[in-house]
Amino acid sequence: MGSFSRPRSKRAQVSIKVIEVKNWKHVRQSKKLKKQNTWYNWVSATCSTACIFILRRSNLEWKFNVLRHDPTVIDLLLVSIHAAISTGRMDLLPDCPINNITTLTKALNDMPALSTFQTAPDLPLALHGLTLPCKTLLSWLCTMQHGLASLSPDSPLHIPSMAGAHQFTMATPTAKRALFNAHVKRDPLTRVVFHGTAMCRLYSIVATGLKVCSGTPLEANGAALGRGIYTAQEPSASLGYCVQSSGWPNSAFKNMRVLLGCEIAGFGNKHGLGTYVVPDEAMLVVRYVFLMPVTQVVPGSYLLGEELMGRYGIIKGTVGVAA
């Protein structure tokens, strides 16, 4: 006798159809964006919740694909996690699947250099030898919606004046982008600003964006000029707040500092020579993450600001990229 399946209700059929339409929409969007050759939109499409849901249920080769093609992104996140647990503050790691500092520390100590996965002939086999906490940590980082991508020197988004830094771009989540664009509509003038931070806070920034922490337990440097996110027009001013990190044991990044290149809609509250206090976090988005050796100096705002503003146009899709 043939198998019998109960017919789905109309509501269930509609729900399935909606999911299929959404998934095909992402496929069509990805194909279209490949033709447009715009990095920002490609990352935005692949960082959707629907795609992440599918990725987390895919086979190992697909789930850990970033270890093949962009392991420096995962290395950077592991550096930030290592710095966060060194402070003893798990609140700096929202949604971390390992909530015990001892277990998390051991996972980082047991983690091999990520280059071993990039060159491994059989990635699933290489992953098989890891401890369960290591696998859990890597799986989480490889499938989260971080929107980070490293830049090679020949990328059209690479910043020449920051050649000594490891450069990453960071896509803005759809909801945050809509809020930022609403501010831009009211005040079309945007500008480049910088934010220096400790490495221990980078993961939280990547996961949830820059937040107003004035008057909260996460406040780091006081709020002498009022409540808000503190940014500077001059990168050298922000550099003073960049606290270096030693990195996790097998990291390729040792003794690094992190500087964020941001875009602000409007001016926030300007104080003195180029200090901007942003009271509304929706007015500010992170565009670039610069990972720098402690000995590196930064160029002035005129040169770096001009280069970044040009790249922001490419990232937002308002300026085309040569094929």
mmCIF file of N, CA and C in Angstrom, residues 145-279:
data_model
loop_
_atom_site.group_PDB
_atom_site.id
_atom_site.type_symbol
_atom_site.label_atom_id
_atom_site.label_comp_id
_atom_site.label_asym_id
_atom_site.label_seq_id
_atom_site.Cartn_x
_atom_site.Cartn_y
_atom_site.Cartn_z
ATOM 1 N N GLN A 145 25.425 36.788 12.611
ATOM 2 C CA GLN A 145 25.248 37.894 11.672
ATOM 3 C C GLN A 145 26.191 39.046 12.026
ATOM 4 N N HIS A 146 27.483 38.856 11.771
ATOM 5 C CA HIS A 146 28.431 39.915 12.128
ATOM 6 C C HIS A 146 28.662 40.918 11.002
ATOM 7 N N GLY A 147 28.448 40.518 9.746
ATOM 8 C CA GLY A 147 28.591 41.452 8.629
ATOM 9 C C GLY A 147 30.013 41.894 8.347
ATOM 10 N N LEU A 148 31.011 41.211 8.922
ATOM 11 C CA LEU A 148 32.408 41.596 8.717
ATOM 12 C C LEU A 148 32.992 40.920 7.488
ATOM 13 N N ALA A 149 33.878 41.619 6.806
ATOM 14 C CA ALA A 149 34.639 41.048 5.691
ATOM 15 C C ALA A 149 36.003 41.718 5.662
ATOM 16 N N SER A 150 37.049 40.913 5.541
ATOM 17 C CA SER A 150 38.399 41.481 5.480
ATOM 18 C C SER A 150 38.668 42.010 4.075
ATOM 19 N N LEU A 151 39.593 42.956 3.988
ATOM 20 C CA LEU A 151 39.909 43.591 2.708
ATOM 21 C C LEU A 151 41.343 43.286 2.306
ATOM 22 N N SER A 152 41.514 42.832 1.086
ATOM 23 C CA SER A 152 42.857 42.636 0.542
ATOM 24 C C SER A 152 43.340 43.972 -0.025
ATOM 25 N N PRO A 153 44.654 44.144 -0.194
ATOM 26 C CA PRO A 153 45.176 45.422 -0.703
ATOM 27 C C PRO A 153 44.638 45.820 -2.075
ATOM 28 N N ASP A 154 44.202 44.835 -2.878
ATOM 29 C CA ASP A 154 43.698 45.173 -4.211
ATOM 30 C C ASP A 154 42.179 45.393 -4.236
ATOM 31 N N SER A 155 41.546 45.374 -3.067
ATOM 32 C CA SER A 155 40.103 45.619 -3.008
ATOM 33 C C SER A 155 39.814 47.091 -3.272
ATOM 34 N N PRO A 156 38.729 47.397 -3.988
ATOM 35 C CA PRO A 156 38.363 48.807 -4.209
ATOM 36 C C PRO A 156 37.977 49.522 -2.920
ATOM 37 N N LEU A 157 37.745 48.770 -1.853
ATOM 38 C CA LEU A 157 37.387 49.378 -0.572
ATOM 39 C C LEU A 157 38.590 49.569 0.347
ATOM 40 N N HIS A 158 39.744 49.083 -0.059
ATOM 41 C CA HIS A 158 40.950 49.192 0.772
ATOM 42 C C HIS A 158 41.375 50.652 0.896
ATOM 43 N N ILE A 159 41.834 51.037 2.094
ATOM 44 C CA ILE A 159 42.257 52.414 2.366
ATOM 45 C C ILE A 159 43.779 52.503 2.270
ATOM 46 N N PRO A 160 44.322 53.155 1.230
ATOM 47 C CA PRO A 160 45.783 53.197 1.031
ATOM 48 C C PRO A 160 46.548 53.816 2.195
ATOM 49 N N SER A 161 46.009 54.860 2.810
ATOM 50 C CA SER A 161 46.745 55.539 3.878
ATOM 51 C C SER A 161 46.798 54.724 5.171
ATOM 52 N N MET A 162 46.040 53.623 5.219
ATOM 53 C CA MET A 162 46.063 52.729 6.383
ATOM 54 C C MET A 162 46.613 51.363 5.986
ATOM 55 N N ALA A 163 47.584 51.380 5.083
ATOM 56 C CA ALA A 163 48.122 50.133 4.531
ATOM 57 C C ALA A 163 48.732 49.230 5.599
ATOM 58 N N GLY A 164 49.219 49.802 6.697
ATOM 59 C CA GLY A 164 49.833 48.994 7.746
ATOM 60 C C GLY A 164 48.844 48.298 8.655
ATOM 61 N N ALA A 165 47.554 48.578 8.481
ATOM 62 C CA ALA A 165 46.516 47.989 9.342
ATOM 63 C C ALA A 165 45.800 46.857 8.619
ATOM 64 N N HIS A 166 45.300 45.904 9.386
ATOM 65 C CA HIS A 166 44.382 44.909 8.839
ATOM 66 C C HIS A 166 43.017 45.589 8.763
ATOM 67 N N GLN A 167 42.420 45.574 7.589
ATOM 68 C CA GLN A 167 41.198 46.345 7.374
ATOM 69 C C GLN A 167 39.990 45.429 7.169
ATOM 70 N N PHE A 168 38.901 45.793 7.809
ATOM 71 C CA PHE A 168 37.645 45.058 7.692
ATOM 72 C C PHE A 168 36.515 46.057 7.452
ATOM 73 N N THR A 169 35.575 45.676 6.624
ATOM 74 C CA THR A 169 34.352 46.465 6.492
ATOM 75 C C THR A 169 33.241 45.756 7.260
ATOM 76 N N MET A 170 32.264 46.522 7.686
ATOM 77 C CA MET A 170 31.178 45.968 8.494
ATOM 78 C C MET A 170 29.839 46.434 7.946
ATOM 79 N N ALA A 171 29.041 45.492 7.459
ATOM 80 C CA ALA A 171 27.714 45.824 6.937
ATOM 81 C C ALA A 171 26.771 46.168 8.081
ATOM 82 N N THR A 172 25.872 47.090 7.826
ATOM 83 C CA THR A 172 24.900 47.512 8.834
ATOM 84 C C THR A 172 23.631 46.673 8.703
ATOM 85 N N PRO A 173 23.127 46.092 9.803
ATOM 86 C CA PRO A 173 21.879 45.318 9.730
ATOM 87 C C PRO A 173 20.739 46.152 9.149
ATOM 88 N N THR A 174 19.795 45.486 8.513
ATOM 89 C CA THR A 174 18.713 46.168 7.805
ATOM 90 C C THR A 174 17.942 47.143 8.693
ATOM 91 N N ALA A 175 17.584 46.716 9.896
ATOM 92 C CA ALA A 175 16.795 47.584 10.784
ATOM 93 C C ALA A 175 17.580 48.833 11.168
ATOM 94 N N LYS A 176 18.861 48.663 11.494
ATOM 95 C CA LYS A 176 19.693 49.807 11.879
ATOM 96 C C LYS A 176 19.905 50.725 10.676
ATOM 97 N N ARG A 177 20.062 50.137 9.497
ATOM 98 C CA ARG A 177 20.265 50.940 8.291
ATOM 99 C C ARG A 177 19.048 51.815 8.003
ATOM 100 N N ALA A 178 17.855 51.275 8.244
ATOM 101 C CA ALA A 178 16.630 52.053 8.018
ATOM 102 C C ALA A 178 16.561 53.249 8.966
ATOM 103 N N LEU A 179 16.948 53.046 10.219
ATOM 104 C CA LEU A 179 16.943 54.146 11.190
ATOM 105 C C LEU A 179 17.969 55.210 10.820
ATOM 106 N N PHE A 180 19.146 54.758 10.382
ATOM 107 C CA PHE A 180 20.193 55.695 9.977
ATOM 108 C C PHE A 180 19.742 56.500 8.759
ATOM 109 N N ASN A 181 19.148 55.813 7.782
ATOM 110 C CA ASN A 181 18.688 56.496 6.572
ATOM 111 C C ASN A 181 17.597 57.518 6.875
ATOM 112 N N ALA A 182 16.797 57.253 7.901
ATOM 113 C CA ALA A 182 15.765 58.221 8.300
ATOM 114 C C ALA A 182 16.411 59.512 8.790
ATOM 115 N N HIS A 183 17.527 59.397 9.512
ATOM 116 C CA HIS A 183 18.260 60.589 9.950
ATOM 117 C C HIS A 183 18.879 61.306 8.749
ATOM 118 N N VAL A 184 19.378 60.532 7.787
ATOM 119 C CA VAL A 184 20.004 61.125 6.600
ATOM 120 C C VAL A 184 18.978 61.909 5.787
ATOM 121 N N LYS A 185 17.748 61.423 5.737
ATOM 122 C CA LYS A 185 16.701 62.144 5.005
ATOM 123 C C LYS A 185 16.442 63.512 5.624
ATOM 124 N N ARG A 186 16.512 63.566 6.943
ATOM 125 C CA ARG A 186 16.289 64.845 7.624
ATOM 126 C C ARG A 186 17.492 65.772 7.483
ATOM 127 N N ASP A 187 18.683 65.183 7.457
ATOM 128 C CA ASP A 187 19.914 65.967 7.326
ATOM 129 C C ASP A 187 20.866 65.199 6.420
ATOM 130 N N PRO A 188 20.843 65.483 5.101
ATOM 131 C CA PRO A 188 21.620 64.709 4.130
ATOM 132 C C PRO A 188 23.135 64.782 4.327
ATOM 133 N N LEU A 189 23.607 65.748 5.082
ATOM 134 C CA LEU A 189 25.045 65.878 5.278
ATOM 135 C C LEU A 189 25.538 64.847 6.290
ATOM 136 N N THR A 190 26.426 63.967 5.858
ATOM 137 C CA THR A 190 27.052 63.010 6.770
ATOM 138 C C THR A 190 28.546 63.280 6.816
ATOM 139 N N ARG A 191 29.204 62.773 7.839
ATOM 140 C CA ARG A 191 30.640 62.985 7.917
ATOM 141 C C ARG A 191 31.324 61.769 8.520
ATOM 142 N N VAL A 192 32.627 61.692 8.270
ATOM 143 C CA VAL A 192 33.465 60.620 8.805
ATOM 144 C C VAL A 192 33.896 60.989 10.220
ATOM 145 N N VAL A 193 33.717 60.070 11.147
ATOM 146 C CA VAL A 193 34.224 60.240 12.511
ATOM 147 C C VAL A 193 34.861 58.917 12.938
ATOM 148 N N PHE A 194 35.594 58.973 14.049
ATOM 149 C CA PHE A 194 36.319 57.791 14.517
ATOM 150 C C PHE A 194 35.963 57.499 15.970
ATOM 151 N N HIS A 195 36.045 56.236 16.304
ATOM 152 C CA HIS A 195 35.765 55.815 17.680
ATOM 153 C C HIS A 195 36.836 54.814 18.098
ATOM 154 N N GLY A 196 37.558 55.149 19.159
ATOM 155 C CA GLY A 196 38.552 54.233 19.699
ATOM 156 C C GLY A 196 37.947 53.425 20.826
ATOM 157 N N THR A 197 38.294 52.148 20.874
ATOM 158 C CA THR A 197 37.706 51.294 21.900
ATOM 159 C C THR A 197 38.698 50.235 22.335
ATOM 160 N N ALA A 198 38.413 49.606 23.455
ATOM 161 C CA ALA A 198 39.226 48.484 23.919
ATOM 162 C C ALA A 198 38.827 47.231 23.148
ATOM 163 N N MET A 199 39.775 46.337 22.915
ATOM 164 C CA MET A 199 39.501 45.117 22.163
ATOM 165 C C MET A 199 38.407 44.279 22.825
ATOM 166 N N CYS A 200 38.319 44.338 24.146
ATOM 167 C CA CYS A 200 37.318 43.530 24.852
ATOM 168 C C CYS A 200 35.887 43.922 24.497
ATOM 169 N N ARG A 201 35.699 45.097 23.934
ATOM 170 C CA ARG A 201 34.355 45.576 23.604
ATOM 171 C C ARG A 201 33.992 45.392 22.127
ATOM 172 N N LEU A 202 34.952 44.934 21.342
ATOM 173 C CA LEU A 202 34.703 44.856 19.902
ATOM 174 C C LEU A 202 33.608 43.856 19.562
ATOM 175 N N TYR A 203 33.617 42.681 20.205
ATOM 176 C CA TYR A 203 32.601 41.694 19.853
ATOM 177 C C TYR A 203 31.199 42.249 20.065
ATOM 178 N N SER A 204 30.981 42.900 21.198
ATOM 179 C CA SER A 204 29.664 43.466 21.491
ATOM 180 C C SER A 204 29.273 44.509 20.449
ATOM 181 N N ILE A 205 30.241 45.303 20.004
ATOM 182 C CA ILE A 205 29.973 46.323 18.983
ATOM 183 C C ILE A 205 29.600 45.664 17.662
ATOM 184 N N VAL A 206 30.327 44.605 17.305
ATOM 185 C CA VAL A 206 30.040 43.884 16.064
ATOM 186 C C VAL A 206 28.654 43.243 16.131
ATOM 187 N N ALA A 207 28.312 42.690 17.285
ATOM 188 C CA ALA A 207 27.050 41.961 17.426
ATOM 189 C C ALA A 207 25.838 42.876 17.530
ATOM 190 N N THR A 208 25.988 44.012 18.209
ATOM 191 C CA THR A 208 24.811 44.850 18.486
ATOM 192 C C THR A 208 24.959 46.298 18.041
ATOM 193 N N GLY A 209 26.136 46.674 17.501
ATOM 194 C CA GLY A 209 26.363 48.054 17.099
ATOM 195 C C GLY A 209 26.853 48.898 18.264
ATOM 196 N N LEU A 210 27.286 50.113 17.960
ATOM 197 C CA LEU A 210 27.700 51.040 19.013
ATOM 198 C C LEU A 210 26.475 51.466 19.818
ATOM 199 N N LYS A 211 26.600 51.432 21.130
ATOM 200 C CA LYS A 211 25.489 51.759 22.017
ATOM 201 C C LYS A 211 25.860 52.922 22.933
ATOM 202 N N VAL A 212 24.848 53.674 23.334
ATOM 203 C CA VAL A 212 25.046 54.713 24.344
ATOM 204 C C VAL A 212 25.132 54.019 25.698
ATOM 205 N N CYS A 213 26.319 54.051 26.303
ATOM 206 C CA CYS A 213 26.538 53.357 27.581
ATOM 207 C C CYS A 213 26.706 54.316 28.752
ATOM 208 N N SER A 214 26.542 55.606 28.506
ATOM 209 C CA SER A 214 26.687 56.596 29.578
ATOM 210 C C SER A 214 25.707 56.296 30.709
ATOM 211 N N GLY A 215 26.233 56.262 31.936
ATOM 212 C CA GLY A 215 25.387 56.017 33.089
ATOM 213 C C GLY A 215 25.006 54.570 33.304
ATOM 214 N N THR A 216 25.617 53.641 32.545
ATOM 215 C CA THR A 216 25.346 52.209 32.699
ATOM 216 C C THR A 216 26.614 51.509 33.177
ATOM 217 N N PRO A 217 26.518 50.233 33.594
ATOM 218 C CA PRO A 217 27.715 49.497 34.015
ATOM 219 C C PRO A 217 28.754 49.338 32.909
ATOM 220 N N LEU A 218 28.344 49.529 31.648
ATOM 221 C CA LEU A 218 29.277 49.388 30.531
ATOM 222 C C LEU A 218 30.002 50.688 30.193
ATOM 223 N N GLU A 219 29.701 51.763 30.904
ATOM 224 C CA GLU A 219 30.403 53.027 30.653
ATOM 225 C C GLU A 219 31.891 52.836 30.920
ATOM 226 N N ALA A 220 32.732 53.315 29.980
ATOM 227 C CA ALA A 220 34.170 53.043 30.084
ATOM 228 C C ALA A 220 34.990 54.254 30.501
ATOM 229 N N ASN A 221 34.719 55.417 29.917
ATOM 230 C CA ASN A 221 35.599 56.575 30.123
ATOM 231 C C ASN A 221 34.880 57.815 30.634
ATOM 232 N N GLY A 222 33.748 57.620 31.288
ATOM 233 C CA GLY A 222 33.024 58.763 31.820
ATOM 234 C C GLY A 222 32.181 59.458 30.760
ATOM 235 N N ALA A 223 31.489 60.506 31.168
ATOM 236 C CA ALA A 223 30.611 61.249 30.258
ATOM 237 C C ALA A 223 30.675 62.727 30.596
ATOM 238 N N ALA A 224 31.893 63.266 30.577
ATOM 239 C CA ALA A 224 32.108 64.661 30.987
ATOM 240 C C ALA A 224 31.374 65.650 30.090
ATOM 241 N N LEU A 225 31.152 65.264 28.833
ATOM 242 C CA LEU A 225 30.503 66.170 27.883
ATOM 243 C C LEU A 225 29.040 65.802 27.644
ATOM 244 N N GLY A 226 28.502 64.965 28.494
ATOM 245 C CA GLY A 226 27.105 64.584 28.351
ATOM 246 C C GLY A 226 26.934 63.148 27.897
ATOM 247 N N ARG A 227 25.699 62.714 27.888
ATOM 248 C CA ARG A 227 25.353 61.336 27.541
ATOM 249 C C ARG A 227 25.455 61.124 26.031
ATOM 250 N N GLY A 228 26.073 60.029 25.614
ATOM 251 C CA GLY A 228 26.162 59.725 24.192
ATOM 252 C C GLY A 228 27.366 58.867 23.852
ATOM 253 N N ILE A 229 27.529 58.602 22.568
ATOM 254 C CA ILE A 229 28.694 57.878 22.049
ATOM 255 C C ILE A 229 29.732 58.915 21.650
ATOM 256 N N TYR A 230 30.934 58.785 22.161
ATOM 257 C CA TYR A 230 31.969 59.785 21.925
ATOM 258 C C TYR A 230 32.784 59.411 20.686
ATOM 259 N N THR A 231 32.847 60.348 19.746
ATOM 260 C CA THR A 231 33.607 60.150 18.515
ATOM 261 C C THR A 231 34.471 61.384 18.267
ATOM 262 N N ALA A 232 35.406 61.251 17.348
ATOM 263 C CA ALA A 232 36.311 62.364 17.060
ATOM 264 C C ALA A 232 36.505 62.520 15.563
ATOM 265 N N GLN A 233 36.719 63.743 15.150
ATOM 266 C CA GLN A 233 37.015 64.024 13.747
ATOM 267 C C GLN A 233 38.425 63.563 13.397
ATOM 268 N N GLU A 234 39.360 63.699 14.338
ATOM 269 C CA GLU A 234 40.745 63.290 14.119
ATOM 270 C C GLU A 234 40.957 61.857 14.603
ATOM 271 N N PRO A 235 41.459 60.971 13.741
ATOM 272 C CA PRO A 235 41.698 59.590 14.174
ATOM 273 C C PRO A 235 42.708 59.489 15.310
ATOM 274 N N SER A 236 43.669 60.415 15.347
ATOM 275 C CA SER A 236 44.679 60.377 16.410
ATOM 276 C C SER A 236 44.054 60.612 17.786
ATOM 277 N N ALA A 237 42.972 61.404 17.838
ATOM 278 C CA ALA A 237 42.287 61.647 19.112
ATOM 279 C C ALA A 237 41.617 60.372 19.616
ATOM 280 N N SER A 238 41.017 59.627 18.706
ATOM 281 C CA SER A 238 40.362 58.369 19.097
ATOM 282 C C SER A 238 41.375 57.288 19.436
ATOM 283 N N LEU A 239 42.546 57.376 18.830
ATOM 284 C CA LEU A 239 43.567 56.352 19.040
ATOM 285 C C LEU A 239 43.971 56.257 20.511
ATOM 286 N N GLY A 240 43.852 57.363 21.232
ATOM 287 C CA GLY A 240 44.202 57.355 22.645
ATOM 288 C C GLY A 240 43.308 56.468 23.495
ATOM 289 N N TYR A 241 42.155 56.081 22.960
ATOM 290 C CA TYR A 241 41.225 55.224 23.698
ATOM 291 C C TYR A 241 41.285 53.766 23.220
ATOM 292 N N CYS A 242 42.212 53.484 22.317
ATOM 293 C CA CYS A 242 42.361 52.126 21.785
ATOM 294 C C CYS A 242 43.305 51.327 22.681
ATOM 295 N N VAL A 243 42.754 50.402 23.434
ATOM 296 C CA VAL A 243 43.547 49.593 24.362
ATOM 297 C C VAL A 243 44.001 48.325 23.651
ATOM 298 N N GLN A 244 45.309 48.062 23.659
ATOM 299 C CA GLN A 244 45.843 46.918 22.934
ATOM 300 C C GLN A 244 45.478 45.599 23.602
ATOM 301 N N SER A 245 45.549 44.535 22.795
ATOM 302 C CA SER A 245 45.248 43.197 23.293
ATOM 303 C C SER A 245 46.340 42.238 22.849
ATOM 304 N N SER A 246 46.679 41.298 23.718
ATOM 305 C CA SER A 246 47.736 40.334 23.392
ATOM 306 C C SER A 246 47.265 39.280 22.408
ATOM 307 N N GLY A 247 45.953 39.042 22.333
ATOM 308 C CA GLY A 247 45.422 38.034 21.426
ATOM 309 C C GLY A 247 45.349 36.660 22.071
ATOM 310 N N TRP A 248 44.526 35.766 21.520
ATOM 311 C CA TRP A 248 44.440 34.395 22.030
ATOM 312 C C TRP A 248 45.691 33.632 21.604
ATOM 313 N N PRO A 249 46.024 32.505 22.247
ATOM 314 C CA PRO A 249 47.338 31.872 22.069
ATOM 315 C C PRO A 249 47.791 31.644 20.634
ATOM 316 N N ASN A 250 46.930 31.124 19.759
ATOM 317 C CA ASN A 250 47.349 30.809 18.390
ATOM 318 C C ASN A 250 46.843 31.815 17.354
ATOM 319 N N SER A 251 46.541 33.006 17.806
ATOM 320 C CA SER A 251 46.069 34.052 16.893
ATOM 321 C C SER A 251 47.202 34.578 16.020
ATOM 322 N N ALA A 252 46.825 35.016 14.825
ATOM 323 C CA ALA A 252 47.789 35.701 13.952
ATOM 324 C C ALA A 252 47.919 37.164 14.344
ATOM 325 N N PHE A 253 47.019 37.643 15.207
ATOM 326 C CA PHE A 253 47.011 39.050 15.611
ATOM 327 C C PHE A 253 47.495 39.189 17.054
ATOM 328 N N LYS A 254 48.693 39.693 17.229
ATOM 329 C CA LYS A 254 49.279 39.865 18.553
ATOM 330 C C LYS A 254 49.529 41.343 18.830
ATOM 331 N N ASN A 255 49.203 41.773 20.045
ATOM 332 C CA ASN A 255 49.449 43.149 20.490
ATOM 333 C C ASN A 255 48.887 44.184 19.510
ATOM 334 N N MET A 256 47.606 44.081 19.279
ATOM 335 C CA MET A 256 46.918 44.953 18.329
ATOM 336 C C MET A 256 45.972 45.920 19.044
ATOM 337 N N ARG A 257 45.694 47.029 18.357
ATOM 338 C CA ARG A 257 44.670 47.978 18.795
ATOM 339 C C ARG A 257 43.596 48.054 17.716
ATOM 340 N N VAL A 258 42.405 48.486 18.107
ATOM 341 C CA VAL A 258 41.311 48.554 17.144
ATOM 342 C C VAL A 258 40.739 49.969 17.100
ATOM 343 N N LEU A 259 40.586 50.471 15.875
ATOM 344 C CA LEU A 259 40.016 51.797 15.626
ATOM 345 C C LEU A 259 38.844 51.634 14.669
ATOM 346 N N LEU A 260 37.740 52.296 14.963
ATOM 347 C CA LEU A 260 36.543 52.183 14.131
ATOM 348 C C LEU A 260 36.357 53.430 13.282
ATOM 349 N N GLY A 261 36.160 53.216 11.979
ATOM 350 C CA GLY A 261 35.797 54.300 11.076
ATOM 351 C C GLY A 261 34.282 54.329 10.948
ATOM 352 N N CYS A 262 33.660 55.443 11.314
ATOM 353 C CA CYS A 262 32.197 55.513 11.386
ATOM 354 C C CYS A 262 31.657 56.615 10.477
ATOM 355 N N GLU A 263 30.349 56.569 10.282
ATOM 356 C CA GLU A 263 29.655 57.630 9.551
ATOM 357 C C GLU A 263 28.543 58.159 10.442
ATOM 358 N N ILE A 264 28.488 59.479 10.575
ATOM 359 C CA ILE A 264 27.476 60.108 11.421
ATOM 360 C C ILE A 264 26.528 60.929 10.549
ATOM 361 N N ALA A 265 25.239 60.781 10.815
ATOM 362 C CA ALA A 265 24.227 61.581 10.124
ATOM 363 C C ALA A 265 24.002 62.844 10.940
ATOM 364 N N GLY A 266 24.258 63.991 10.346
ATOM 365 C CA GLY A 266 24.201 65.234 11.105
ATOM 366 C C GLY A 266 25.512 65.427 11.849
ATOM 367 N N PHE A 267 25.476 66.132 12.938
ATOM 368 C CA PHE A 267 26.710 66.451 13.649
ATOM 369 C C PHE A 267 26.718 66.001 15.099
ATOM 370 N N GLY A 268 25.590 65.525 15.628
ATOM 371 C CA GLY A 268 25.557 65.221 17.049
ATOM 372 C C GLY A 268 25.788 66.508 17.828
ATOM 373 N N ASN A 269 26.396 66.401 18.983
ATOM 374 C CA ASN A 269 26.744 67.576 19.781
ATOM 375 C C ASN A 269 28.242 67.787 19.689
ATOM 376 N N LYS A 270 28.653 68.853 19.006
ATOM 377 C CA LYS A 270 30.071 69.103 18.805
ATOM 378 C C LYS A 270 30.651 69.864 19.992
ATOM 379 N N HIS A 271 31.827 69.398 20.433
ATOM 380 C CA HIS A 271 32.512 70.044 21.549
ATOM 381 C C HIS A 271 33.968 70.281 21.163
ATOM 382 N N GLY A 272 34.430 71.500 21.334
ATOM 383 C CA GLY A 272 35.848 71.787 21.116
ATOM 384 C C GLY A 272 36.288 71.486 19.701
ATOM 385 N N LEU A 273 37.512 70.982 19.577
ATOM 386 C CA LEU A 273 38.107 70.736 18.271
ATOM 387 C C LEU A 273 37.759 69.343 17.754
ATOM 388 N N GLY A 274 36.564 69.214 17.218
ATOM 389 C CA GLY A 274 36.207 67.981 16.520
ATOM 390 C C GLY A 274 35.806 66.807 17.377
ATOM 391 N N THR A 275 35.263 67.038 18.565
ATOM 392 C CA THR A 275 34.705 65.952 19.373
ATOM 393 C C THR A 275 33.193 65.964 19.205
ATOM 394 N N TYR A 276 32.646 64.819 18.807
ATOM 395 C CA TYR A 276 31.204 64.719 18.574
ATOM 396 C C TYR A 276 30.607 63.708 19.554
ATOM 397 N N VAL A 277 29.657 64.156 20.344
ATOM 398 C CA VAL A 277 28.938 63.271 21.254
ATOM 399 C C VAL A 277 27.593 62.950 20.604
ATOM 400 N N VAL A 278 27.379 61.686 20.300
ATOM 401 C CA VAL A 278 26.186 61.263 19.558
ATOM 402 C C VAL A 278 25.153 60.730 20.551
ATOM 403 N N PRO A 279 24.077 61.478 20.804
ATOM 404 C CA PRO A 279 23.098 61.063 21.818
ATOM 405 C C PRO A 279 22.177 59.942 21.357
#
